[in-house]
Tab-separated table of C-alpha atoms in Angstrom:
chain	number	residue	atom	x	y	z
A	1497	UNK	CA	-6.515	10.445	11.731
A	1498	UNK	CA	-8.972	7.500	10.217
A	1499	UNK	CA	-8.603	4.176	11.403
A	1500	UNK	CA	-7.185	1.432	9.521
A	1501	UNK	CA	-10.422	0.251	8.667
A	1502	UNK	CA	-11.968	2.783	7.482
A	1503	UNK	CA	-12.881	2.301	3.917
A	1504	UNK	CA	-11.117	4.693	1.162
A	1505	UNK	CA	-12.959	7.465	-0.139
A	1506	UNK	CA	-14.150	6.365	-3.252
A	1507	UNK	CA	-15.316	9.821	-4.778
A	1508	UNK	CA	-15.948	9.888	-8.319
A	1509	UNK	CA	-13.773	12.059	-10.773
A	1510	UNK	CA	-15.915	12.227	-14.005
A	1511	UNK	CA	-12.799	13.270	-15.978
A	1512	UNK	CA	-11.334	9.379	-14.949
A	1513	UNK	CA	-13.747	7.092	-13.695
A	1514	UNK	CA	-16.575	5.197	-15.722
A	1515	UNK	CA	-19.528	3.901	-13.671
A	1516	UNK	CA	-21.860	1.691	-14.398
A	1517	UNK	CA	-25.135	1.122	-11.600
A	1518	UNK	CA	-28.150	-1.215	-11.927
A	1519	UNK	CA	-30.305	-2.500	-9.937
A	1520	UNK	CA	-30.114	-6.737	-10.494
A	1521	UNK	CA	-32.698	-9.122	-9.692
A	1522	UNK	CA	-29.625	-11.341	-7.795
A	1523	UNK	CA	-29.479	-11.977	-4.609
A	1524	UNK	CA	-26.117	-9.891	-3.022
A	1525	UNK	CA	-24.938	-13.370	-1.807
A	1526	UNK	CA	-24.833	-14.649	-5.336
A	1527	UNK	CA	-23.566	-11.355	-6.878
A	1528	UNK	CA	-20.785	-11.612	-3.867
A	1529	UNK	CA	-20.216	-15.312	-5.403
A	1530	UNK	CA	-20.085	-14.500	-8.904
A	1531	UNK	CA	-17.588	-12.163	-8.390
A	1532	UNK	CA	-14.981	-14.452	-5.891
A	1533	UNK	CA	-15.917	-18.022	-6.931
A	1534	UNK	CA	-13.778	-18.888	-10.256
A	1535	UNK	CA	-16.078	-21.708	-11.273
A	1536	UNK	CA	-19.125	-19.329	-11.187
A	1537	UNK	CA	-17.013	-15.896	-12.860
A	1538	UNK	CA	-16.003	-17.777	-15.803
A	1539	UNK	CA	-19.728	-18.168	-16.925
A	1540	UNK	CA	-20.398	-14.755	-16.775
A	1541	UNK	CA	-17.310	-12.120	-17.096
A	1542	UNK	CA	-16.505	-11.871	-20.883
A	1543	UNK	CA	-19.342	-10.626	-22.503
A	1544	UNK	CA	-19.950	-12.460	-26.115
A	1545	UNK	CA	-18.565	-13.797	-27.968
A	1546	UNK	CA	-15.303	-13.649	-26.082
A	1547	UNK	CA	-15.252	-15.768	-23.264
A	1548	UNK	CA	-13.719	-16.265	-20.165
A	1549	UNK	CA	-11.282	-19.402	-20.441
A	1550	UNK	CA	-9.720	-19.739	-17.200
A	1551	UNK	CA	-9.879	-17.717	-13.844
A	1552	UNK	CA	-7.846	-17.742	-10.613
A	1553	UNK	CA	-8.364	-15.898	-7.744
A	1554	UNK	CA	-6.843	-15.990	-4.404
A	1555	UNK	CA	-8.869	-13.771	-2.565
A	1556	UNK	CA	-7.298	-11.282	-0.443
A	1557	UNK	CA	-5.426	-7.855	-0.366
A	1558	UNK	CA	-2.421	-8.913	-2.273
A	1559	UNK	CA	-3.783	-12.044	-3.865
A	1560	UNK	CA	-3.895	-12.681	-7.435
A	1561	UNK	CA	-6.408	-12.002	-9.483
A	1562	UNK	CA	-6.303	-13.788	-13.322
A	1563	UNK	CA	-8.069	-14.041	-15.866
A	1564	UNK	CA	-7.674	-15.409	-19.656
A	1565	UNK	CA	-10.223	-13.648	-22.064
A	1566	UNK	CA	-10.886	-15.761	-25.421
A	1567	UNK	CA	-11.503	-13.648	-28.790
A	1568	UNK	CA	-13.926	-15.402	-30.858
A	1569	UNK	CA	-10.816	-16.612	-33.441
A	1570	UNK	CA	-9.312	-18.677	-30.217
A	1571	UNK	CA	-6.747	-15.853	-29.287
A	1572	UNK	CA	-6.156	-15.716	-25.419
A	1573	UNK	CA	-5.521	-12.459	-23.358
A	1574	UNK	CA	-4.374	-13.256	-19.602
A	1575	UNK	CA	-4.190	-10.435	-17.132
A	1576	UNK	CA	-3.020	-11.247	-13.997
A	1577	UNK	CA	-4.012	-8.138	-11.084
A	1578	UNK	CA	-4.455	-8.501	-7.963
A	1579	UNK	CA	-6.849	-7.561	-4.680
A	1580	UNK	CA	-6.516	-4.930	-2.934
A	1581	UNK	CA	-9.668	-4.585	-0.789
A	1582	UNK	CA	-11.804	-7.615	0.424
A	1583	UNK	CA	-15.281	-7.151	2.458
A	1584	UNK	CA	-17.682	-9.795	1.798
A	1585	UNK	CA	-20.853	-9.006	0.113
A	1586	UNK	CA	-20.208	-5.317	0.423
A	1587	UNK	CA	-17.379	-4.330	-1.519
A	1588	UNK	CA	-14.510	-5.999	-4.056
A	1589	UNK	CA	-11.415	-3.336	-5.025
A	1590	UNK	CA	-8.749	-4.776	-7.460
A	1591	UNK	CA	-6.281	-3.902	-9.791
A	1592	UNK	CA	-4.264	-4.938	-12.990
A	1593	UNK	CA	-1.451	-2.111	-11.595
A	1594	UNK	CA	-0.083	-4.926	-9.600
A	1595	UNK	CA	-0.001	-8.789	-9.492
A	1596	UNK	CA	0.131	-10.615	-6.856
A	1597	UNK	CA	1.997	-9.860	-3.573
A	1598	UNK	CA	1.860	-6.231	-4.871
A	1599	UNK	CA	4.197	-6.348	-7.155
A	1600	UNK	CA	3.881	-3.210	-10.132
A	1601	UNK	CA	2.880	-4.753	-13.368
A	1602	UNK	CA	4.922	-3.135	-16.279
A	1603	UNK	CA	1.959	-1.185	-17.410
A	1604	UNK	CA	-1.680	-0.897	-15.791
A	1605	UNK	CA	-5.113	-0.124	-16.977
A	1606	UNK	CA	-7.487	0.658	-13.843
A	1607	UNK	CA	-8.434	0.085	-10.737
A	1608	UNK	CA	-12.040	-1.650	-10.476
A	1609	UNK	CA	-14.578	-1.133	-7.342
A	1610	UNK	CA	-17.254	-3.135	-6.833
A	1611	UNK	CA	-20.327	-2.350	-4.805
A	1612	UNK	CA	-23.505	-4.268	-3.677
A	1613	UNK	CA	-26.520	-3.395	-1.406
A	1614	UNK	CA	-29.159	-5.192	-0.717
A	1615	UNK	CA	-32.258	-3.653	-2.182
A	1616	UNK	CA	-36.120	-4.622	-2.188
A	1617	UNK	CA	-35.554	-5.711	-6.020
A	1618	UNK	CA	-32.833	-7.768	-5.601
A	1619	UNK	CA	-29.118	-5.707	-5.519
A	1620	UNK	CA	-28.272	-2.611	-6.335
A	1621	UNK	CA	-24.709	-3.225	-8.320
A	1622	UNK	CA	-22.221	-0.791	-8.418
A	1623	UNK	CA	-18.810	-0.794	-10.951
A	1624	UNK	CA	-16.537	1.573	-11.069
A	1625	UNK	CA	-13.460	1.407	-13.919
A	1626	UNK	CA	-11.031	3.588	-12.083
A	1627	UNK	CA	-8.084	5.151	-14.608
A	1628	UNK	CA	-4.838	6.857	-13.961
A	1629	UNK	CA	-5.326	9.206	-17.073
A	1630	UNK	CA	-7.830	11.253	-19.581
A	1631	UNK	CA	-6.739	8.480	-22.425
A	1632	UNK	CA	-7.361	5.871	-20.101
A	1633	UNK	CA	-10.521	6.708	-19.981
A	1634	UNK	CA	-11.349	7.711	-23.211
A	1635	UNK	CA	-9.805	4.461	-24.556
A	1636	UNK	CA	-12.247	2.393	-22.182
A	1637	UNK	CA	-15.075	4.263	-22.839
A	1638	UNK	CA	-14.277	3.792	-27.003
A	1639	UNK	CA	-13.946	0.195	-26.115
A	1640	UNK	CA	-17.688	0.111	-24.744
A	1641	UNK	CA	-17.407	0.498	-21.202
A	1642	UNK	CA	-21.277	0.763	-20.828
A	1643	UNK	CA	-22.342	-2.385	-23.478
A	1644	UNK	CA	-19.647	-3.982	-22.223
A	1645	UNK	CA	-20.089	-3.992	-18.435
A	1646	UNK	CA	-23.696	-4.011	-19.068
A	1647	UNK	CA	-23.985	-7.623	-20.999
A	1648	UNK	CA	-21.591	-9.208	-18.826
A	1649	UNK	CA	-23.887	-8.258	-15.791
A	1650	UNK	CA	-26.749	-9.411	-18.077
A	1651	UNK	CA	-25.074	-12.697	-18.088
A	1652	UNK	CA	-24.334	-12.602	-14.516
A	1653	UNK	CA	-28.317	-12.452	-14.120
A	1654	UNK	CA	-29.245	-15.169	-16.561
A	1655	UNK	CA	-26.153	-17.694	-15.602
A	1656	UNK	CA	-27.254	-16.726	-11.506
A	1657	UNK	CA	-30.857	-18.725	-11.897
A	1658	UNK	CA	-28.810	-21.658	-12.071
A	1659	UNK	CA	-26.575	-21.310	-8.870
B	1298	UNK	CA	-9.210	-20.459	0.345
B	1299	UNK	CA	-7.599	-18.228	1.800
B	1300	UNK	CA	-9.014	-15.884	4.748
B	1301	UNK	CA	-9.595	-11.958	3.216
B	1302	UNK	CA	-7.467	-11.575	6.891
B	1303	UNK	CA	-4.475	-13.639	5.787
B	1304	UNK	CA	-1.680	-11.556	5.416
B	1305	UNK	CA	-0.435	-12.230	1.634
B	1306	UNK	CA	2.407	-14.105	1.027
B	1307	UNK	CA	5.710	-11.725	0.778
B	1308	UNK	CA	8.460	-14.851	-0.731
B	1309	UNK	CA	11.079	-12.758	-1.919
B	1310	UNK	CA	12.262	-13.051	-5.794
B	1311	UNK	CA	15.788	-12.382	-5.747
B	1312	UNK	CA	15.837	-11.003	-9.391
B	1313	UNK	CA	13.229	-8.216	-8.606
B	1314	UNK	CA	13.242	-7.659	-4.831
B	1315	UNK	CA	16.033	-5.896	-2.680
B	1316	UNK	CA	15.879	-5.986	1.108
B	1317	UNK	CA	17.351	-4.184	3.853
B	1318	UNK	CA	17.249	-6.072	7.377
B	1319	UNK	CA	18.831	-5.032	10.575
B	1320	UNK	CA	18.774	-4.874	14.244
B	1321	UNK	CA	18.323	-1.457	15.622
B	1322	UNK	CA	18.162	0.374	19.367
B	1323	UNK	CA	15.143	1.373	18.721
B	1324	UNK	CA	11.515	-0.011	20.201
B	1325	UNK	CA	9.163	-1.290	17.484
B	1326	UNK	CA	6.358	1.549	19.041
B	1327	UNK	CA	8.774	4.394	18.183
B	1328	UNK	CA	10.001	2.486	14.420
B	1329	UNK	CA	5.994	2.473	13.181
B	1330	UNK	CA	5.543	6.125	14.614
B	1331	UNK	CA	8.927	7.286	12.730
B	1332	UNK	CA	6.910	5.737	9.516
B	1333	UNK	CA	3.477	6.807	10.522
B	1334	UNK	CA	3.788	10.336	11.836
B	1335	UNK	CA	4.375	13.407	8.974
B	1336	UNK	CA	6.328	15.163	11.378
B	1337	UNK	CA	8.710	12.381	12.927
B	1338	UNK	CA	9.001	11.281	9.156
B	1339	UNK	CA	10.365	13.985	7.977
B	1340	UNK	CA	13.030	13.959	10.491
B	1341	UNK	CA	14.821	10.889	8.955
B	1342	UNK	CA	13.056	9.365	6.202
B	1343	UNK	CA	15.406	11.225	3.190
B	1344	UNK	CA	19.482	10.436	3.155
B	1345	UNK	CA	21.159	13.469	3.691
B	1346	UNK	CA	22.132	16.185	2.123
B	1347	UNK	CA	18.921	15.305	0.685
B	1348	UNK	CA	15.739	16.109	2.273
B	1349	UNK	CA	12.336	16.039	3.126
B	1350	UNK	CA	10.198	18.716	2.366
B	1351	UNK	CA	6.820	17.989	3.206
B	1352	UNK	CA	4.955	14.264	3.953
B	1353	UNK	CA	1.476	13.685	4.060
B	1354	UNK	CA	-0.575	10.493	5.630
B	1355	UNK	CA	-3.796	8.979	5.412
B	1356	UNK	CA	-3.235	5.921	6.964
B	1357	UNK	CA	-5.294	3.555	5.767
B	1358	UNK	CA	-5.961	1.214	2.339
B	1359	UNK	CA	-6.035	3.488	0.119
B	1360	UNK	CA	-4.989	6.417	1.902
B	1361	UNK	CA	-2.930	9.017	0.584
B	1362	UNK	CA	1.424	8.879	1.575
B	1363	UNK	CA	2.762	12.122	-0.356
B	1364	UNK	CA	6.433	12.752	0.213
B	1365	UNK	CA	8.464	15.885	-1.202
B	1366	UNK	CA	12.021	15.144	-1.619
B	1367	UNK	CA	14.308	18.553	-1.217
B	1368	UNK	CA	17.727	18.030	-3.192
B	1369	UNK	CA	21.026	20.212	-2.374
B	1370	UNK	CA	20.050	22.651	-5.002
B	1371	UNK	CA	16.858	23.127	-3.292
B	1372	UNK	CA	14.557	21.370	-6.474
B	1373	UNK	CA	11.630	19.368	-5.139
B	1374	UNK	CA	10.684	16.264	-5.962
B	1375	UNK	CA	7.368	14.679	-5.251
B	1376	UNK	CA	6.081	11.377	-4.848
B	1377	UNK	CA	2.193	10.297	-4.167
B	1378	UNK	CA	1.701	6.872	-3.553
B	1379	UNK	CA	-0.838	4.785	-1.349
B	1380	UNK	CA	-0.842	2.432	1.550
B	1381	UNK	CA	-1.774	-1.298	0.743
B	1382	UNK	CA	-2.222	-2.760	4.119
B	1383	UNK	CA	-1.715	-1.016	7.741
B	1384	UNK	CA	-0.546	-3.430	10.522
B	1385	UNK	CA	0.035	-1.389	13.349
B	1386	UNK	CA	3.339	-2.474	14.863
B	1387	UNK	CA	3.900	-5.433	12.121
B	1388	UNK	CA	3.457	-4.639	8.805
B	1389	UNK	CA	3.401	-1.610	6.555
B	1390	UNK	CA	2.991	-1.759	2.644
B	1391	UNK	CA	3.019	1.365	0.343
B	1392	UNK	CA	3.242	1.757	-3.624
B	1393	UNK	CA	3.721	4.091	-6.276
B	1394	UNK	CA	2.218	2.611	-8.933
B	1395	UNK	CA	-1.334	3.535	-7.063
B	1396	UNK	CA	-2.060	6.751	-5.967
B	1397	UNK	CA	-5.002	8.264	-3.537
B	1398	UNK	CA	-8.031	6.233	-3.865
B	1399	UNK	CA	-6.153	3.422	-5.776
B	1400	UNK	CA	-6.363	5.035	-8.791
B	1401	UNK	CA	-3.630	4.100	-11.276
B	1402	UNK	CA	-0.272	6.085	-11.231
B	1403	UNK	CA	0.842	7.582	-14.726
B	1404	UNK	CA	4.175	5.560	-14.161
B	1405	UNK	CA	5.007	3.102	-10.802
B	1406	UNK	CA	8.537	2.009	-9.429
B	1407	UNK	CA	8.113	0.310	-6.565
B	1408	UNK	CA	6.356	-0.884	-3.717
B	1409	UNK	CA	7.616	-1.230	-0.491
B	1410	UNK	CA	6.719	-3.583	2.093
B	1411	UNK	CA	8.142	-2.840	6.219
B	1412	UNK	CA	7.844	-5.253	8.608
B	1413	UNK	CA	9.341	-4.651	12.793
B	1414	UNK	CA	9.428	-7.390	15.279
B	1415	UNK	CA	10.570	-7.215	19.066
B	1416	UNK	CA	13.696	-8.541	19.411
B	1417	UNK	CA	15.773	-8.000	22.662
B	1418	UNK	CA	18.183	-5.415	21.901
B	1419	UNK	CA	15.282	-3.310	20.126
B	1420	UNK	CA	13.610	-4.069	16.460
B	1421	UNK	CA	14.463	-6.036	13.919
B	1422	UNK	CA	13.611	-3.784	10.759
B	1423	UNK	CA	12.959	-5.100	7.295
B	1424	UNK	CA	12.583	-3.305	4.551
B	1425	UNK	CA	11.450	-4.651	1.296
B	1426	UNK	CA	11.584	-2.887	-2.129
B	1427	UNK	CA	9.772	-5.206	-4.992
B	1428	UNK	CA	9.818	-4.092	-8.599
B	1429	UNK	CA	8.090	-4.718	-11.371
B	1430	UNK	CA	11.022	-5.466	-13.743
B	1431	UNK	CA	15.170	-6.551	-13.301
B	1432	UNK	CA	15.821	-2.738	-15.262
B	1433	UNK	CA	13.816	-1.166	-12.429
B	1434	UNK	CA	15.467	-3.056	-9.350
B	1435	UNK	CA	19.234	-2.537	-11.107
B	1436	UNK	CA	18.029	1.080	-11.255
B	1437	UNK	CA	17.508	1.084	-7.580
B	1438	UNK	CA	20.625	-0.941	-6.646
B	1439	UNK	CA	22.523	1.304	-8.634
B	1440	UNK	CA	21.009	4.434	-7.046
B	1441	UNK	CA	22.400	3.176	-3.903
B	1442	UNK	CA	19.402	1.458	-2.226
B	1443	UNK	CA	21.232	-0.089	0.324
B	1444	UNK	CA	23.398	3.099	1.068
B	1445	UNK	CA	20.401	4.631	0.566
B	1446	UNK	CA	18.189	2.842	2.983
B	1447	UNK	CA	20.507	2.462	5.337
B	1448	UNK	CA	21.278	5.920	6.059
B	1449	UNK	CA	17.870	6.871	6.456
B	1450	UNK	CA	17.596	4.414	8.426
B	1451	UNK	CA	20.744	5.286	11.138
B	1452	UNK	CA	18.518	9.028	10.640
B	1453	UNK	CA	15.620	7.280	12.197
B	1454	UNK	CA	17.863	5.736	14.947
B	1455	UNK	CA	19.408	8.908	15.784
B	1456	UNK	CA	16.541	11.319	15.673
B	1457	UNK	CA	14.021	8.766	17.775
B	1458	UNK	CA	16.388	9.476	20.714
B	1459	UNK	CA	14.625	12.727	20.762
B	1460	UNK	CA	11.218	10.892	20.723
């Protein structure tokens, strides 16, 4: 039987999951920080010209995760998810499934994992968009997973030189 | 901020949360094996004349908990959810509306959150089921959940003297 700590089995089901890998010139420390620290995530986490207009994060298995999105006409678009594994500077797993205290949200999207090692050239970044379904999926991918993803970690890297 | 080791904060919401709490003969060892173990679990875990089919455990974050429900007309009816957090002896939280790897569930109902402490004439058991919406935790009251839980859970009493 595994141990309570071991860490899920994150194998990849190509018919589900979208991934997106690169290595970043960002130390894993700062990636780690981006990614938990609200004050740096809302400078980075909307890619434009959406932006991010608030963030809250309470960071542990069960904590909340939220975030308000801002369309460029002023629109918001909250989420509230919450943690679901915390181990710092290696690996971040949350979910818009459930809110906080693990409560099921009405209706869910994904499950996100994300990865960091350390890596001559900086970190090698891992995301993973997790889905419960083809459409899911699909839906994400039509949305522009990839560009998506990709310019907010391109933000990540610029708004990082100034941490 | 918060500790990633801090257990997260389980404040009950009366509109969306039913709980089950009593004393039972039973020590809290034996109450986390009865959850833990496919082949105690099966002994009590499913009210009678319903019962359980087949259980499966990966007990961890993320881990697999597959239960098959056997109804009096012999149908089966499965469930695959995932454990949240794994406190041996303390604190056990599962939910639907994740399954294996925390991906997404097509649909979720609950999650359930079990907590044992010593108390001198055994355990004192509390069982926690938190919904997502009032329609979902009527459903559940209406389905019998304290009936429900509660004869499972004089199954577990009766069936650990065997232990």
């Amino acid at each position: 039987m595994a141990s309570p700590d071991t860490p899920t089995d994150i194998t990849l089901d190509p018919d589900l999951d979208l991934i997106l890998e690169r290595i970043v010139p960002v130390r894993r420390e700062l990636v780690w920080r981006a990614w938990t620290e609200p004050e740096l995530l809302v400078q980075w986490f909307t890619p434009a010209p959406w932006s991010t207009a608030a963030c809250e994060i309470d960071l542990r298995p069960g904590g909340l995760f939220r975030t308000v999105m801002r369309d460029p006409d002023g629109n918001e678009h909250p989420s509230d998810g919450c943690y679901l594994e915390v181990r710092p500077q290696e690996r971040l797993v949350l979910t818009d499934a459930l809110g906080p205290g693990y409560r099921p949200n009405p209706s869910s999207f994904m499950t996100a994992i994300i990865r960091m090692e350390d890596v001559e050239a900086g970190t090698r970044y891992t995301a993973i968009a997790r889905h419960g379904s083809q459409e899911s999926k699909t839906q994400h991918e039509q949305m522009g997973f990839v560009d998506g993803w990709g310019s907010a970690l391109d933000q990540l890297v610029a708004a990082s030189k100034g941490w």
